[in-house]
Backbone as CSV, one residue per row, in Angstrom:
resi,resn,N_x,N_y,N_z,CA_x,CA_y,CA_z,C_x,C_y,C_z
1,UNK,-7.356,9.633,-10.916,-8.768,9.649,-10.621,-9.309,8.227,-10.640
2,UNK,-9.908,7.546,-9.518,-10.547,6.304,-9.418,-11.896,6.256,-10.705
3,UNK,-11.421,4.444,-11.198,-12.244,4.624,-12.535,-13.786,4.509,-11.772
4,UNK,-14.823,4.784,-12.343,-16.279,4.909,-12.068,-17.083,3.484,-12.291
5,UNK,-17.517,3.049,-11.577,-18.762,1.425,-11.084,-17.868,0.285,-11.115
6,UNK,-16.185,0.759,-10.791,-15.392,-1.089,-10.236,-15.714,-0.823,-9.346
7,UNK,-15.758,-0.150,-8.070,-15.444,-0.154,-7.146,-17.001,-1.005,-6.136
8,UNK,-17.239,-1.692,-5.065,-18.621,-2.208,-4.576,-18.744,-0.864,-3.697
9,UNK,-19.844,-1.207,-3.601,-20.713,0.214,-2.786,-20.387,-0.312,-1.415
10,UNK,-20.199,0.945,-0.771,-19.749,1.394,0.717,-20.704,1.578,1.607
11,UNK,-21.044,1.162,2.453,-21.676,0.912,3.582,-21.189,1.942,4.728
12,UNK,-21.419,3.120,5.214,-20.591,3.550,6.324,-21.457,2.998,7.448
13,UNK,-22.543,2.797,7.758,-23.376,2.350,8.712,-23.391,0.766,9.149
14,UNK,-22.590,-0.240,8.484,-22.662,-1.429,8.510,-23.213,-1.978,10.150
15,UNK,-24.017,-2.468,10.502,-23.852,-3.285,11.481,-23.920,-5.150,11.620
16,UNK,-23.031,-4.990,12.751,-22.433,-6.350,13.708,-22.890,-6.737,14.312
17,UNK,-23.068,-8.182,13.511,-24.441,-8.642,14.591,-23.449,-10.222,15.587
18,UNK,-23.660,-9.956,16.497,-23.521,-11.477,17.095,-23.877,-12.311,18.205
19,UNK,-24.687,-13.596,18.148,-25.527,-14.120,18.051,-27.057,-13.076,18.652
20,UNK,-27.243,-12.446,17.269,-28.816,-12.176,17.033,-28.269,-10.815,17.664
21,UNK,-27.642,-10.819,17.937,-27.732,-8.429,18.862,-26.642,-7.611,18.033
22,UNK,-27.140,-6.899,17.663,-26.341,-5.791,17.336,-24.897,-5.444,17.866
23,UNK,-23.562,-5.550,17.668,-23.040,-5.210,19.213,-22.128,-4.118,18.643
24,UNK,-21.724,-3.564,17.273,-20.771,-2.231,16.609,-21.548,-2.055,15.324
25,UNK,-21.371,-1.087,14.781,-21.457,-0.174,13.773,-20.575,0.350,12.989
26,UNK,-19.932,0.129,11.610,-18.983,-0.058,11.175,-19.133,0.329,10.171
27,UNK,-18.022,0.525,9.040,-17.898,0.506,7.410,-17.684,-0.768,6.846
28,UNK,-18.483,-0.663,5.986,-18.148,-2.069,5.051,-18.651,-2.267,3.664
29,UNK,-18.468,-2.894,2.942,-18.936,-3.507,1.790,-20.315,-4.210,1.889
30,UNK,-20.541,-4.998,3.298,-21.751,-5.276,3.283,-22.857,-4.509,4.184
31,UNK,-24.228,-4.859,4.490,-24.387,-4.204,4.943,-24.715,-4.421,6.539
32,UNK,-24.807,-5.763,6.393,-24.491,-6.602,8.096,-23.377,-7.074,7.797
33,UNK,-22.905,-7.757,9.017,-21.729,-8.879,8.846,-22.400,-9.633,10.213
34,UNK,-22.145,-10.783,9.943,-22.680,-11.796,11.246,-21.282,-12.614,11.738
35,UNK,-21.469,-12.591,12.785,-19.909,-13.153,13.516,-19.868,-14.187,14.601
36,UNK,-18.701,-14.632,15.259,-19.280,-16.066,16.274,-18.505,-15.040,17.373
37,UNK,-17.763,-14.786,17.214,-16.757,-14.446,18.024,-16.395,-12.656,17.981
38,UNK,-16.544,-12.132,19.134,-15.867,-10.355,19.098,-15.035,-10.406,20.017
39,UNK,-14.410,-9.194,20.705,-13.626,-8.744,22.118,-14.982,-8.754,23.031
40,UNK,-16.314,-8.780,23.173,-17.446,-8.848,23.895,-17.368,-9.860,24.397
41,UNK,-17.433,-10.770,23.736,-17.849,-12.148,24.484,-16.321,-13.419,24.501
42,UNK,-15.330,-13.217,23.794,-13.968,-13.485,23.349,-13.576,-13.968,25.126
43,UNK,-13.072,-14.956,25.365,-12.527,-15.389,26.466,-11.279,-13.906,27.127
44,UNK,-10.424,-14.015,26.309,-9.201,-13.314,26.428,-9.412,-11.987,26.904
45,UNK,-10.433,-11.381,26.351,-10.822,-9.872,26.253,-11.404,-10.065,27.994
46,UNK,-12.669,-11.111,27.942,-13.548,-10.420,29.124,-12.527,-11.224,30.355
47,UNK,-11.608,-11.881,30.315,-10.726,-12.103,31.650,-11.279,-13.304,31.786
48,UNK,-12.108,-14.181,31.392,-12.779,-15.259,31.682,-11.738,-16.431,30.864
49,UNK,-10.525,-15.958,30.501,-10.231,-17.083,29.823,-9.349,-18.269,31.219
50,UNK,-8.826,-19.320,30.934,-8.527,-20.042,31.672,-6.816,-20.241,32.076
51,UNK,-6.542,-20.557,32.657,-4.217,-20.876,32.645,-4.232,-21.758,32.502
52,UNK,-3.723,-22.479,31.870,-3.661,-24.193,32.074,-1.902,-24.280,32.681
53,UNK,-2.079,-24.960,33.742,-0.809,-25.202,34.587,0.040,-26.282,33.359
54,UNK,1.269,-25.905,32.943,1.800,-26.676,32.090,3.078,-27.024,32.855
55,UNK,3.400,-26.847,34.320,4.042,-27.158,34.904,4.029,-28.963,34.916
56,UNK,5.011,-29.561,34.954,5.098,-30.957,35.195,4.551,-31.468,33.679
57,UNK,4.200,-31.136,32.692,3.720,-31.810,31.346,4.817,-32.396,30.717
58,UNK,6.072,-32.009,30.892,7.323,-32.199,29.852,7.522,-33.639,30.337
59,UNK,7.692,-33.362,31.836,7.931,-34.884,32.464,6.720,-36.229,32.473
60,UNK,5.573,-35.592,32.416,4.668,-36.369,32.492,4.677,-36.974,30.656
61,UNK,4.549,-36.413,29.864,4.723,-36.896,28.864,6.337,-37.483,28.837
62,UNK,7.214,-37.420,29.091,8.933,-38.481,29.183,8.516,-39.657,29.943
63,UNK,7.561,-40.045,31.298,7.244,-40.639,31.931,6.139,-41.835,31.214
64,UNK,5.229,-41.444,30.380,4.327,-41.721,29.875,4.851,-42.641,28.440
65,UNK,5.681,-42.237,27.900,6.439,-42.761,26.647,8.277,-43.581,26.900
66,UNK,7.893,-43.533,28.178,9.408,-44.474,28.601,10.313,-43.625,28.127
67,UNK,10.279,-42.322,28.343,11.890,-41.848,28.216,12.386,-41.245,29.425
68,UNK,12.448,-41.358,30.475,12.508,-41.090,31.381,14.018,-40.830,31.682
69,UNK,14.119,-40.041,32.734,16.101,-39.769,32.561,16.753,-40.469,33.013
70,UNK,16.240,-41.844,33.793,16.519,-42.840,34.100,17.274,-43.591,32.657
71,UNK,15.915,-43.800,32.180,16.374,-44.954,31.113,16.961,-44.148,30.098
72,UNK,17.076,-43.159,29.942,18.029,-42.133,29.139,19.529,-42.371,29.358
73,UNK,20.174,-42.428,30.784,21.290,-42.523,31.152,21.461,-43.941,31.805
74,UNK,20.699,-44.972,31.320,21.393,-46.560,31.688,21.245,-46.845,32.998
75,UNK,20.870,-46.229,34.057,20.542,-46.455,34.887,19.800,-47.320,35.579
76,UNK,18.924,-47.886,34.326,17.345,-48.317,35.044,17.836,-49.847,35.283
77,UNK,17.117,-50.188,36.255,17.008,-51.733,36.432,16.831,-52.933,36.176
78,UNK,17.579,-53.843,35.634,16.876,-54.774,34.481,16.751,-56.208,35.390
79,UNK,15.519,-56.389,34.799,14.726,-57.273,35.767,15.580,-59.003,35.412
């Protein structure tokens, strides 16, 4: 049997607020919760998020720091 007044009081009605609107209704311990971020407005969720082409980065960074597969394998030209 659960002991009697550890436990915090239960909220079944909680609402979720984010920025300033209501947006779920929930259980909780408190009796709002305020948030930055949900699946509402969340990049990922509404499809609005972005691809970043990471094609050509590996080389552009080897290129950028002189490791190039040139100068990797002795190849390169000495002035």
């Amino acid at each position: 049997m659960a002991k009697s007044d550890i436990h915090p009081k239960w909220y079944p009605d909680a609402k979720v607020y984010c920025n300033g609107q209501v947006v779920m209704t929930v259980g909780s311990t408190k009796p709002e919760l305020h948030v930055d971020v949900w699946s509402g407005n969340h990049p990922f969720y509404t499809g609005t998020q972005k691809i970043i082409d990471t094609e050509g980065r590996v080389e552009r960074f080897l290129r950028k720091y002189g490791m190039s597969s040139e100068q990797s394998t002795g190849t390169k030209k000495k002035k």
